[in-house]
PDB file of C-alpha atoms in Angstrom:
ATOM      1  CA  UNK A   1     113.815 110.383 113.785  1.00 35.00           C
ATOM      2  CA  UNK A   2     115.843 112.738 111.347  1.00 30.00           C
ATOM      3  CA  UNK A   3     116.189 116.395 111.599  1.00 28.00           C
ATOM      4  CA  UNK A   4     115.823 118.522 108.276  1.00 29.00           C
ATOM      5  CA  UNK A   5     117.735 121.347 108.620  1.00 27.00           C
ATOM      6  CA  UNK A   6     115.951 123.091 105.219  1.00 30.00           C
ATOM      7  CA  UNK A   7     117.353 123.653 101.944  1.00 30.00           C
ATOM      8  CA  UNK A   8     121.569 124.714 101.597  1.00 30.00           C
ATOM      9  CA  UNK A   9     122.022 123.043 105.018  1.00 28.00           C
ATOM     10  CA  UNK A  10     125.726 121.004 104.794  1.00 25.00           C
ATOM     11  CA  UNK A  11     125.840 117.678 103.829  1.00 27.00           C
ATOM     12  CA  UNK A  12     129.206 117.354 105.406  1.00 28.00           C
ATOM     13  CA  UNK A  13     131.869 118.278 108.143  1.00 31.00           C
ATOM     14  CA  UNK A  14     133.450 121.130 105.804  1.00 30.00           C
ATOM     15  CA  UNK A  15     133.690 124.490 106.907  1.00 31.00           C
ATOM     16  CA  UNK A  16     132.939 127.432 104.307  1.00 34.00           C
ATOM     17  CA  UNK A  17     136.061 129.282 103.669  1.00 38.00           C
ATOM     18  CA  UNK A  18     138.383 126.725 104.677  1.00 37.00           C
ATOM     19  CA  UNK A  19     140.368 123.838 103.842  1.00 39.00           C
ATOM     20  CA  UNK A  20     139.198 119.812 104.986  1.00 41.00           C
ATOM     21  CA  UNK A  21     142.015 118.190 106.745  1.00 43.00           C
ATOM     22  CA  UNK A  22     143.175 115.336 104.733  1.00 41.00           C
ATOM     23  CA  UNK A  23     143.063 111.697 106.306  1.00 42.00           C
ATOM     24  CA  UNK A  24     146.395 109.732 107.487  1.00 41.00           C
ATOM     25  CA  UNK A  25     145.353 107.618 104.001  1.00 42.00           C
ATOM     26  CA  UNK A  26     144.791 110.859 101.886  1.00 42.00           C
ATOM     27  CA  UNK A  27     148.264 112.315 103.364  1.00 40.00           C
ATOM     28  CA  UNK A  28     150.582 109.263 102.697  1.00 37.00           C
ATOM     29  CA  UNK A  29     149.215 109.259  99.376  1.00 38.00           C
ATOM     30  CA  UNK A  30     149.544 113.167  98.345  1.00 39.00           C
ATOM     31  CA  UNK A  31     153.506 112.887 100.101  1.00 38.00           C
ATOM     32  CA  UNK A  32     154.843 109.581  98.482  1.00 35.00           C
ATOM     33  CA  UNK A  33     153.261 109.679  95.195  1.00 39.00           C
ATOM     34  CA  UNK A  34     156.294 110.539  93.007  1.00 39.00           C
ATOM     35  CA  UNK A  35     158.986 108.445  93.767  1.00 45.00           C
ATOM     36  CA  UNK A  36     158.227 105.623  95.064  1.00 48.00           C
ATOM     37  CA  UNK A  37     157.467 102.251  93.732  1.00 49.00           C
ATOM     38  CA  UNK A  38     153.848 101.225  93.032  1.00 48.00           C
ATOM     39  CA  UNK A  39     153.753  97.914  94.770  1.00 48.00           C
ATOM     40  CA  UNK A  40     155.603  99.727  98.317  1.00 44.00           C
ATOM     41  CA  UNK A  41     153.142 102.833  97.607  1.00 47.00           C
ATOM     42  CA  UNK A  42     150.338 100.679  97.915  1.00 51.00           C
ATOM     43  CA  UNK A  43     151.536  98.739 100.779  1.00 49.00           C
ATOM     44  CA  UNK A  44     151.943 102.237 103.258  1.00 43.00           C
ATOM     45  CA  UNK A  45     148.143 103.156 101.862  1.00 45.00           C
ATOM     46  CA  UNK A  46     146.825 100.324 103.102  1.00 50.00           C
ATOM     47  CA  UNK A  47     148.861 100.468 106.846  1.00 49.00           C
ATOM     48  CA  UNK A  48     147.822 104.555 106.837  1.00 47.00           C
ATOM     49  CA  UNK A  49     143.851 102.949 105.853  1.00 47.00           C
ATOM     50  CA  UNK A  50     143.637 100.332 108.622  1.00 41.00           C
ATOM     51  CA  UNK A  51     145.414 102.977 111.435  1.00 41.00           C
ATOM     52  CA  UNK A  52     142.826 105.704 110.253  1.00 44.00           C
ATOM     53  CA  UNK A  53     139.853 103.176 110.637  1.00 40.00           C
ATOM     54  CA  UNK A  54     141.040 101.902 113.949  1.00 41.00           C
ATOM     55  CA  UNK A  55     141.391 105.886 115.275  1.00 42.00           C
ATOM     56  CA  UNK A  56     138.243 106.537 113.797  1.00 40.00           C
ATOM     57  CA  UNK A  57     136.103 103.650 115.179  1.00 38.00           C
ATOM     58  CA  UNK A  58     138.093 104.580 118.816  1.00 38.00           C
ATOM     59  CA  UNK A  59     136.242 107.714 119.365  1.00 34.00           C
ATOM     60  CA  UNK A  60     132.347 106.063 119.532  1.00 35.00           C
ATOM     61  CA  UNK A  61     133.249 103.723 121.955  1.00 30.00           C
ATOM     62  CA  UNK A  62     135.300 105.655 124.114  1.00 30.00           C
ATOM     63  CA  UNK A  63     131.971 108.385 123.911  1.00 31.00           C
ATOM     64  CA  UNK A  64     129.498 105.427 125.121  1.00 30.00           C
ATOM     65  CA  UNK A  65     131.556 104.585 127.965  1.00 31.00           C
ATOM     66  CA  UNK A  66     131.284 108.100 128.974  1.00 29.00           C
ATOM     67  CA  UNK A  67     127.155 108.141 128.755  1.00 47.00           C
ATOM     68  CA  UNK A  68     127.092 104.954 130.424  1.00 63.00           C
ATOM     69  CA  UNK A  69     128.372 106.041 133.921  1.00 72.00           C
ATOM     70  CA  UNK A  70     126.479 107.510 136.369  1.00 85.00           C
ATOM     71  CA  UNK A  71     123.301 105.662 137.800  1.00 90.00           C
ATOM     72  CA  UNK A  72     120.744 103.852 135.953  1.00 92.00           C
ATOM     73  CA  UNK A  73     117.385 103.517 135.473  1.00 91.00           C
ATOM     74  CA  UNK A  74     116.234 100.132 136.021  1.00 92.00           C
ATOM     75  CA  UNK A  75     112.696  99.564 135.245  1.00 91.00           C
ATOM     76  CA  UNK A  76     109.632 102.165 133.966  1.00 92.00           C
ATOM     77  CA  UNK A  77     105.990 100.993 134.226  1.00 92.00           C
ATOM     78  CA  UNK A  78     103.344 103.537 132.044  1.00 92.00           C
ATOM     79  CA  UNK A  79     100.878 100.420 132.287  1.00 90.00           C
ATOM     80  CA  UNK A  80      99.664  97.982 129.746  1.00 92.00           C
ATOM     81  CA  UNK A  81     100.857  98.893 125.928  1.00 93.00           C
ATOM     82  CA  UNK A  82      97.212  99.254 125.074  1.00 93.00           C
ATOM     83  CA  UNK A  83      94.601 100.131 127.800  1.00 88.00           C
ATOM     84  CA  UNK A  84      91.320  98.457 127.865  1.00 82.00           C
ATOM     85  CA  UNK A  85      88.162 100.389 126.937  1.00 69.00           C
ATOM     86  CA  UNK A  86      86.128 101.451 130.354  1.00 65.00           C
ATOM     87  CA  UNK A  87      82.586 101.895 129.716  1.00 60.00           C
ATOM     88  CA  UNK A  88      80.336 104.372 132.085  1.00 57.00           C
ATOM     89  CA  UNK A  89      77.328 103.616 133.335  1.00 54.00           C
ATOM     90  CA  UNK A  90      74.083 102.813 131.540  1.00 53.00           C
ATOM     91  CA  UNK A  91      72.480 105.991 130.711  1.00 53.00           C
ATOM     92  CA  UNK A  92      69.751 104.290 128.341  1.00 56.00           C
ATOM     93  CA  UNK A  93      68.578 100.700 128.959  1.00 58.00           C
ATOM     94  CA  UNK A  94      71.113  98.400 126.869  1.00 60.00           C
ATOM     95  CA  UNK A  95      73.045 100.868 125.922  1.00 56.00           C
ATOM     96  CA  UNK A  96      76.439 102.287 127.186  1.00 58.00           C
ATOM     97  CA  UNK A  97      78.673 105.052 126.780  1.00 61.00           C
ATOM     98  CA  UNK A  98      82.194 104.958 126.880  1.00 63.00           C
ATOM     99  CA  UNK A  99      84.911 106.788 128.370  1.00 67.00           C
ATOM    100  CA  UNK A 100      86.864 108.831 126.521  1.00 75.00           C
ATOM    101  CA  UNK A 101      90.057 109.329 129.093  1.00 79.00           C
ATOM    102  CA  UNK A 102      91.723 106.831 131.347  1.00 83.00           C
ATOM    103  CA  UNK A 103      94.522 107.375 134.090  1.00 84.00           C
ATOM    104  CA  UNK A 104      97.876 105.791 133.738  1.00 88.00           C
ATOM    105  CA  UNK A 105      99.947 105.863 137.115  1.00 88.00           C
ATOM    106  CA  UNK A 106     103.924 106.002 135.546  1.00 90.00           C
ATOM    107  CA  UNK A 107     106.234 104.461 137.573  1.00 89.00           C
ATOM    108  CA  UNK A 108     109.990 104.351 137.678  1.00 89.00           C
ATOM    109  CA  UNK A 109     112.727 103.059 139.595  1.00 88.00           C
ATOM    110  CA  UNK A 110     116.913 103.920 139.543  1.00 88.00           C
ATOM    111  CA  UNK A 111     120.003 102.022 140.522  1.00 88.00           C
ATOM    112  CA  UNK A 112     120.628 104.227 142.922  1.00 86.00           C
ATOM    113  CA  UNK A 113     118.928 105.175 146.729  1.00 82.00           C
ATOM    114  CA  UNK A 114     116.987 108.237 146.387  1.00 81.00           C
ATOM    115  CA  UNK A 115     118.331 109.301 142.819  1.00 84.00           C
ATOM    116  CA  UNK A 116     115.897 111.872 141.024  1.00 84.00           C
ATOM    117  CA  UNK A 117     114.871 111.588 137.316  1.00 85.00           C
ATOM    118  CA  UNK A 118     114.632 113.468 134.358  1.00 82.00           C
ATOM    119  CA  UNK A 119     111.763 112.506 131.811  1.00 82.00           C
ATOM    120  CA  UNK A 120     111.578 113.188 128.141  1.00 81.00           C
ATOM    121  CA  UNK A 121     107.498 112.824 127.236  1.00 81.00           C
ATOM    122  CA  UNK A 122     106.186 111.841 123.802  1.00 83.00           C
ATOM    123  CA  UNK A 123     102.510 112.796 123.022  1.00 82.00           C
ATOM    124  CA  UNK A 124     100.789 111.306 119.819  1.00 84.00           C
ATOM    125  CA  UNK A 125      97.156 111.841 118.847  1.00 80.00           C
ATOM    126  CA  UNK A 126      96.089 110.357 115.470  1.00 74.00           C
ATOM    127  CA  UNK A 127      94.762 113.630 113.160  1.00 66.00           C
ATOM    128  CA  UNK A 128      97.046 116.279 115.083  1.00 63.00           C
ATOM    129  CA  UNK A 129     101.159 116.881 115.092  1.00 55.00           C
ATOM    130  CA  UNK A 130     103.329 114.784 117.465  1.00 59.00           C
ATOM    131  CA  UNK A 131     103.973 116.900 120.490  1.00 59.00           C
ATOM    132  CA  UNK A 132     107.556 117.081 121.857  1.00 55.00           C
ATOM    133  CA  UNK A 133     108.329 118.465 125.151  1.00 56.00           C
ATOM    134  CA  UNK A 134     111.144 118.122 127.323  1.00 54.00           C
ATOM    135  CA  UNK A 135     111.916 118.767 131.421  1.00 50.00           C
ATOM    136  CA  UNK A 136     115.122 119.399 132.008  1.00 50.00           C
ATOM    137  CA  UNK A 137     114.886 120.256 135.812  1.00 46.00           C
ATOM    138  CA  UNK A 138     114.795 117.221 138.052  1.00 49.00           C
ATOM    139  CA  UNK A 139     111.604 117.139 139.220  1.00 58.00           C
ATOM    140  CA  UNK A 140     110.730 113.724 139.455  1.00 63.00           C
ATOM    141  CA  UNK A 141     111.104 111.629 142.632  1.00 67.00           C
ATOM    142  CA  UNK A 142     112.025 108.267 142.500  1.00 62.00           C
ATOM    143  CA  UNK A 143     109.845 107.879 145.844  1.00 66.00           C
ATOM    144  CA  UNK A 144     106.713 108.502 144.155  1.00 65.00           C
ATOM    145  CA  UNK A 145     103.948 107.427 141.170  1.00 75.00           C
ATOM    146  CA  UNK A 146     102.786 110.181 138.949  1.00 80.00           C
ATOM    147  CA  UNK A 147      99.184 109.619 137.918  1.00 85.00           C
ATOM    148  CA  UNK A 148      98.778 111.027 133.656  1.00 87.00           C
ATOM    149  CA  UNK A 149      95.872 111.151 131.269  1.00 86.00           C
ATOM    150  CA  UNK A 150      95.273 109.518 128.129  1.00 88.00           C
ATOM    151  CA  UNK A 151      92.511 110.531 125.810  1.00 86.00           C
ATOM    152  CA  UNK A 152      90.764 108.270 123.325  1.00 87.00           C
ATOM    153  CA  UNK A 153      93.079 107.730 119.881  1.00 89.00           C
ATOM    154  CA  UNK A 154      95.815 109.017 122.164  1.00 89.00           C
ATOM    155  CA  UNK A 155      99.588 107.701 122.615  1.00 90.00           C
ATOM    156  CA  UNK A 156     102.203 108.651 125.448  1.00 89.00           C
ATOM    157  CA  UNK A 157     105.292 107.673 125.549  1.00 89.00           C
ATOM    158  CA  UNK A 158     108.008 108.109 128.407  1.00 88.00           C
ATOM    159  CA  UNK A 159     111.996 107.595 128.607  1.00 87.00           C
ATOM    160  CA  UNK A 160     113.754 108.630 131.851  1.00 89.00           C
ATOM    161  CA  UNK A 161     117.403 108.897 133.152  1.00 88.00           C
ATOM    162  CA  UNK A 162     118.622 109.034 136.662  1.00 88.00           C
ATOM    163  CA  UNK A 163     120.783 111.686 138.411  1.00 86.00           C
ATOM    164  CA  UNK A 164     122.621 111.589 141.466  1.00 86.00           C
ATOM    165  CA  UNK A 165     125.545 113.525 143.230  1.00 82.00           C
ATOM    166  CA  UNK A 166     125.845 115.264 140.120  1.00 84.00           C
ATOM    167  CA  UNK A 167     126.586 112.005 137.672  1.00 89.00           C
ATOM    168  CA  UNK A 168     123.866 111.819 135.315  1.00 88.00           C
ATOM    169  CA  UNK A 169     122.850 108.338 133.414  1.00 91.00           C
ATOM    170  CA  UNK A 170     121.742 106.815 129.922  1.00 93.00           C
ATOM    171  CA  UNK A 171     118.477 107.359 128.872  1.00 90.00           C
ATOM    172  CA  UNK A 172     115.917 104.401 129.285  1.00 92.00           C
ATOM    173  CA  UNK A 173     113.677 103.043 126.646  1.00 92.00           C
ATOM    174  CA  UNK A 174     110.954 104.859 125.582  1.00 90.00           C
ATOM    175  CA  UNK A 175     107.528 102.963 127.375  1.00 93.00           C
ATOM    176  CA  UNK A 176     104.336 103.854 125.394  1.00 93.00           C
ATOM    177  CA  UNK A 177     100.500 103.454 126.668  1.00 93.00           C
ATOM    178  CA  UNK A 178      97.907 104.058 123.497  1.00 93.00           C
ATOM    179  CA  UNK A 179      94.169 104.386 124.278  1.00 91.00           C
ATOM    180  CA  UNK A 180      91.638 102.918 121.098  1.00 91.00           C
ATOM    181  CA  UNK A 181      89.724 104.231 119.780  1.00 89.00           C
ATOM    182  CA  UNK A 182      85.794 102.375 120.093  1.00 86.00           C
ATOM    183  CA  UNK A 183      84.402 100.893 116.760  1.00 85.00           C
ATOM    184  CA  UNK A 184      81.863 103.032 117.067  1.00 79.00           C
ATOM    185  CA  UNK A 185      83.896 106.005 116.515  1.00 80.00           C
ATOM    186  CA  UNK A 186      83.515 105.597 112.702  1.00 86.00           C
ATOM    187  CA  UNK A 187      81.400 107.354 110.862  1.00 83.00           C
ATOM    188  CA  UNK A 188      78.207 105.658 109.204  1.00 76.00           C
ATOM    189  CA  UNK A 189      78.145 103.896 106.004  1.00 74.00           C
ATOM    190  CA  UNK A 190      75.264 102.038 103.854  1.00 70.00           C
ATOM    191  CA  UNK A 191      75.689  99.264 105.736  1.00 74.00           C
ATOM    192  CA  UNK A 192      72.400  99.784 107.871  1.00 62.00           C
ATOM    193  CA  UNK A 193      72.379  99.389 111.351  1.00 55.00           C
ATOM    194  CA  UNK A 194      73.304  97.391 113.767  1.00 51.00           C
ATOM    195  CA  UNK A 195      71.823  96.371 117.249  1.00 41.00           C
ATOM    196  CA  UNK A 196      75.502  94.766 118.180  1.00 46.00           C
ATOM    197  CA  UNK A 197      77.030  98.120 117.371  1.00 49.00           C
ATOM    198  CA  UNK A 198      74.838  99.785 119.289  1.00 47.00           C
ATOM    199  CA  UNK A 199      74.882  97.962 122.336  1.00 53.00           C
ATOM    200  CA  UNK A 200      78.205  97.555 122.434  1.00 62.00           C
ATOM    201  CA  UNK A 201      80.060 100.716 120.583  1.00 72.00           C
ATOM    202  CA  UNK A 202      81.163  98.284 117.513  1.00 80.00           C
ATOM    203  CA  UNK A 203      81.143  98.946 113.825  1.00 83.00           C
ATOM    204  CA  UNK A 204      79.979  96.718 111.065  1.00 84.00           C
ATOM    205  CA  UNK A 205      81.673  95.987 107.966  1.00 86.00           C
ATOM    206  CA  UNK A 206      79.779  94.700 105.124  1.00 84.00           C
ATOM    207  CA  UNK A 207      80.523  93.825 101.108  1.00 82.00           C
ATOM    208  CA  UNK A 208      81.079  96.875  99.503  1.00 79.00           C
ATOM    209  CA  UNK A 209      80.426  99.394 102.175  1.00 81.00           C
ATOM    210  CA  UNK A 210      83.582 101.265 104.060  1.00 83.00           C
ATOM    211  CA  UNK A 211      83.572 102.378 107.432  1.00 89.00           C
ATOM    212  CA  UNK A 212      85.929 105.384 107.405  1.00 90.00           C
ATOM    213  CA  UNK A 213      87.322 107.527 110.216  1.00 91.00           C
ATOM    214  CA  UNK A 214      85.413 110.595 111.148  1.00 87.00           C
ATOM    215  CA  UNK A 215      88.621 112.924 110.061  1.00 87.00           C
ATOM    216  CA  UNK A 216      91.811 112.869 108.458  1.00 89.00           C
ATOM    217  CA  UNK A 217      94.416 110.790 110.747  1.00 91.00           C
ATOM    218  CA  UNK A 218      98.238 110.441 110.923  1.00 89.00           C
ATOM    219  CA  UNK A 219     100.874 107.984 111.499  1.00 90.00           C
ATOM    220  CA  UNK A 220     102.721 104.795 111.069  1.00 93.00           C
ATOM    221  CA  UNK A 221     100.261 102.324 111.374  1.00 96.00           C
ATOM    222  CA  UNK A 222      96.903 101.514 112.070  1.00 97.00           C
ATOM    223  CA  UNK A 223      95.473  98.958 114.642  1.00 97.00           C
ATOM    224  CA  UNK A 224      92.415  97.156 114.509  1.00 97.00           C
ATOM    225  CA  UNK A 225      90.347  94.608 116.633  1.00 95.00           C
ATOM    226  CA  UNK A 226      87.659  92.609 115.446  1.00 95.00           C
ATOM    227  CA  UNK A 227      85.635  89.698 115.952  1.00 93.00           C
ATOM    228  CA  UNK A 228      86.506  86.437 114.403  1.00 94.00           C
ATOM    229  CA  UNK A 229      84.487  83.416 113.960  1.00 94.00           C
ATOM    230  CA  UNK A 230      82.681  81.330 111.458  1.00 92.00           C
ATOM    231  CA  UNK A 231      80.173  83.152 109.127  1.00 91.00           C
ATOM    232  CA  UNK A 232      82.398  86.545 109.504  1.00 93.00           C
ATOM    233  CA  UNK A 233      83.451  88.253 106.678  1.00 94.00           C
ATOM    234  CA  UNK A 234      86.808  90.052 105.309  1.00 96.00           C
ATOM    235  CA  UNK A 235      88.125  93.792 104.660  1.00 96.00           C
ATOM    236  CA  UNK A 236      90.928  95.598 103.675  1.00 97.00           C
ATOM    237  CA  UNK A 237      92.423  98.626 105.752  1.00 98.00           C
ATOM    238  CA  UNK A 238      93.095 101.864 104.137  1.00 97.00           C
ATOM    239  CA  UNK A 239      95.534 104.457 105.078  1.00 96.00           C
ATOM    240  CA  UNK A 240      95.478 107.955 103.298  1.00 93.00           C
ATOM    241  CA  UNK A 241      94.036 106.044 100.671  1.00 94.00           C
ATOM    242  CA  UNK A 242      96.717 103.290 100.574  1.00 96.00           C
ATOM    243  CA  UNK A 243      95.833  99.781 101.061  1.00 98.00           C
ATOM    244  CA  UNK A 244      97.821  98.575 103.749  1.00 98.00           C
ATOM    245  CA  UNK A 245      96.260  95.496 104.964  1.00 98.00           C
ATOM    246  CA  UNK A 246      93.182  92.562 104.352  1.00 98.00           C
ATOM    247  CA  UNK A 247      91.826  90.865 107.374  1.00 97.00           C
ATOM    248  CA  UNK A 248      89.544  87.671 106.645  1.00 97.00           C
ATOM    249  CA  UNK A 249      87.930  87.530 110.189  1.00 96.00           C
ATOM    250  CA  UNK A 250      86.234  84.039 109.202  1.00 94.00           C
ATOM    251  CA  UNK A 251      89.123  82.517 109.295  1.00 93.00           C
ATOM    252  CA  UNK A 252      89.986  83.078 112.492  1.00 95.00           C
ATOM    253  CA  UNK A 253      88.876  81.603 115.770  1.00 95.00           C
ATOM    254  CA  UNK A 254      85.603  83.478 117.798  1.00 94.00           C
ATOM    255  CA  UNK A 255      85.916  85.741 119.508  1.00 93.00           C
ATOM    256  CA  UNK A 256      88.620  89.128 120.093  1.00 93.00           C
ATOM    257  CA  UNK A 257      91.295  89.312 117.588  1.00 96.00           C
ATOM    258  CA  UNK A 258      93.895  92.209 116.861  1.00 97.00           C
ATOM    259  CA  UNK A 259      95.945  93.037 113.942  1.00 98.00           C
ATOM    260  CA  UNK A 260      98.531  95.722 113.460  1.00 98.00           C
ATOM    261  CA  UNK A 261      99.322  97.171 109.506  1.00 98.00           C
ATOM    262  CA  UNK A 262     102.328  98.890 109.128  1.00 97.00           C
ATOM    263  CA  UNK A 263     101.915 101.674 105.722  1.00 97.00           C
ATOM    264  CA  UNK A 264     104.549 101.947 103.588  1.00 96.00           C
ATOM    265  CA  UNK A 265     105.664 106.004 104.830  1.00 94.00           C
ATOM    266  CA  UNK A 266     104.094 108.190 107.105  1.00 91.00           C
ATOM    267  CA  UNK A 267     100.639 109.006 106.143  1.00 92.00           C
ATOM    268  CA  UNK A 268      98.301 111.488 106.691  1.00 90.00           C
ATOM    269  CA  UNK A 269      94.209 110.874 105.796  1.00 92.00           C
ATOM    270  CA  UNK A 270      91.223 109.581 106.206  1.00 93.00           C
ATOM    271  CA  UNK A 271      91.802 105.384 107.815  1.00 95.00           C
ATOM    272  CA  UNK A 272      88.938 103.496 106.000  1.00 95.00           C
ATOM    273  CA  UNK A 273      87.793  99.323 106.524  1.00 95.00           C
ATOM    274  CA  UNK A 274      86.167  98.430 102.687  1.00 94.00           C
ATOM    275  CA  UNK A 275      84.362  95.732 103.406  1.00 93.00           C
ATOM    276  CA  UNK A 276      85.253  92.836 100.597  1.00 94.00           C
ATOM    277  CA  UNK A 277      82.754  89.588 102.006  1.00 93.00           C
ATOM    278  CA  UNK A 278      79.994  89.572 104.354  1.00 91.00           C
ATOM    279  CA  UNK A 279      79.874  91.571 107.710  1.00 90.00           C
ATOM    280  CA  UNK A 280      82.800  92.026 110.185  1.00 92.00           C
ATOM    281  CA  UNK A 281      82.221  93.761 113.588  1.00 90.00           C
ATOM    282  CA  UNK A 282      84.733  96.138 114.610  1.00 92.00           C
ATOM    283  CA  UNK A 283      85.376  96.510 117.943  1.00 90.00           C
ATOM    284  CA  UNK A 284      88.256  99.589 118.187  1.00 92.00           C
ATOM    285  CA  UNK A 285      91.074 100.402 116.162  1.00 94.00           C
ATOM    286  CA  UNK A 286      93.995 102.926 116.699  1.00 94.00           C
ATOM    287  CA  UNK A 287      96.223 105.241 114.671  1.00 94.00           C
ATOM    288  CA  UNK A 288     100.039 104.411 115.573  1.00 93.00           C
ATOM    289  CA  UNK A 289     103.106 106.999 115.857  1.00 87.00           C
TER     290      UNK A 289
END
């Protein structure tokens, strides 16, 4: 991620008002260049270059030694990278409704015997800003399992570090959980109904008709499951009115297939599947951070 800092920010390490100190290269050069001959000039330019470089590329390393003491975290669990869709019960004969939350139990586990944890959490719901928010208190127990929500089109994402007897540890990788969103959860199109979709919260695709998201929607990427099979059709996936992807689900095997389409920036707008050939049944799909 990179931080704008608006317009006349600085673009570099110079203070207003003063003077930038001068490199070991920069200094050699300004002191011996009257004088001295050109082919020994160059030779104590290239000696100051390779001593700044070395003293410059000294200071990184010495810093990640530093963040890497203390203990460590050594395993986080937010469950599966893309949870399952849980239907409720029947409320009509045939017909189902599903949920739109599920629980997550986050887990995590240190290096060290009853170390506690400090969490960073990363919220991400396709259509609204990112959501940033950040404990600095530890008030997580290694000891226990913390039960969260996650809401249909929804994405949280976890990193943790471990502190204890006052040494304080690297941060882990950031773990993400995403909910789908059910294929059903497009809005209609003049592709005339379907019994499938119905029954089973999918969305049809059909030659010349788009499905299209219900509102605008943000992010990286867009996910999309389908069902493959002989006699299924093709379409192309839209983002903010970019073409990012094609899927031909006839050539696939039967059955559950999934496909993630990176876009080319960050966009913002309506997620559409044009259908090109035939019918496809979509079964969920996902905005991605």
């Amino acid at each position: 991620m990179s931080w704008d800092l608006g317009p006349g920010s600085w673009t570099s390490c110079e203070v207003p008002g003063h003077t930038a100190a001068k490199t070991p290269a920069q200094s050699v050069s300004s002191h011996y260049r009257l004088g001295m001959p050109r082919r020994l000039r160059s030779t104590v330019l290239a000696a100051a270059t390779v001593v700044a470089l070395a003293t410059s590329a000294m200071v990184p390393l010495s810093a990640a030694a530093a963040s890497s003491d203390g203990p460590r975290v050594t395993s986080v669990d937010v469950g599966p990278r893309f949870l399952p869709r849980k239907m409720l019960a029947e409320l009509v004969p045939g017909v189902t409704v599903p949920d739109p939350r599920r629980n997550v139990v986050v887990r995590v586990s240190t290096s060290a015997a009853g170390a506690s944890v400090q969490y960073q959490e990363r919220w991400f719901i396709g259509g609204k800003n990112e959501k940033f928010r950040w404990s600095g208190a530890s008030t997580w127990s290694t000891k226990h399992a913390y039960r969260k929500q996650v809401v249909e089109g929804g994405t949280l994402c976890y990193r943790f570090r471990a502190k204890a007897g006052g040494a304080v540890g690297p941060w882990s990788t950031m773990r993400c959980t995403s909910m789908p969103i059910r294929g059903a959860g497009l809005a209609p199109s003049n592709c005339g109904p379907s019994d499938a979709g119905v029954k089973h919260q999918r969305a049809r695709t059909c030659t010349m008709g788009s499905k299209r998201s219900w509102h605008f929607m943000s992010g990286n990427a867009v996910r999309v499951g389908f069902l493959g099979g002989k006699g299924a059709g093709s379409f192309d996936v839209y983002a903010g009115g970019t073409k990012i992807g094609h899927v031909w689900a006839g050539g696939t095997s039967a059955g559950l297939h999934h496909r993630t389409f990176e876009a080319p920036k960050h966009f913002r707008g309506f997620v559409d599947f044009r259908g090109t050939r035939g019918n496809v049944e979509i079964h969920d799909w996902l905005a991605l951070p």
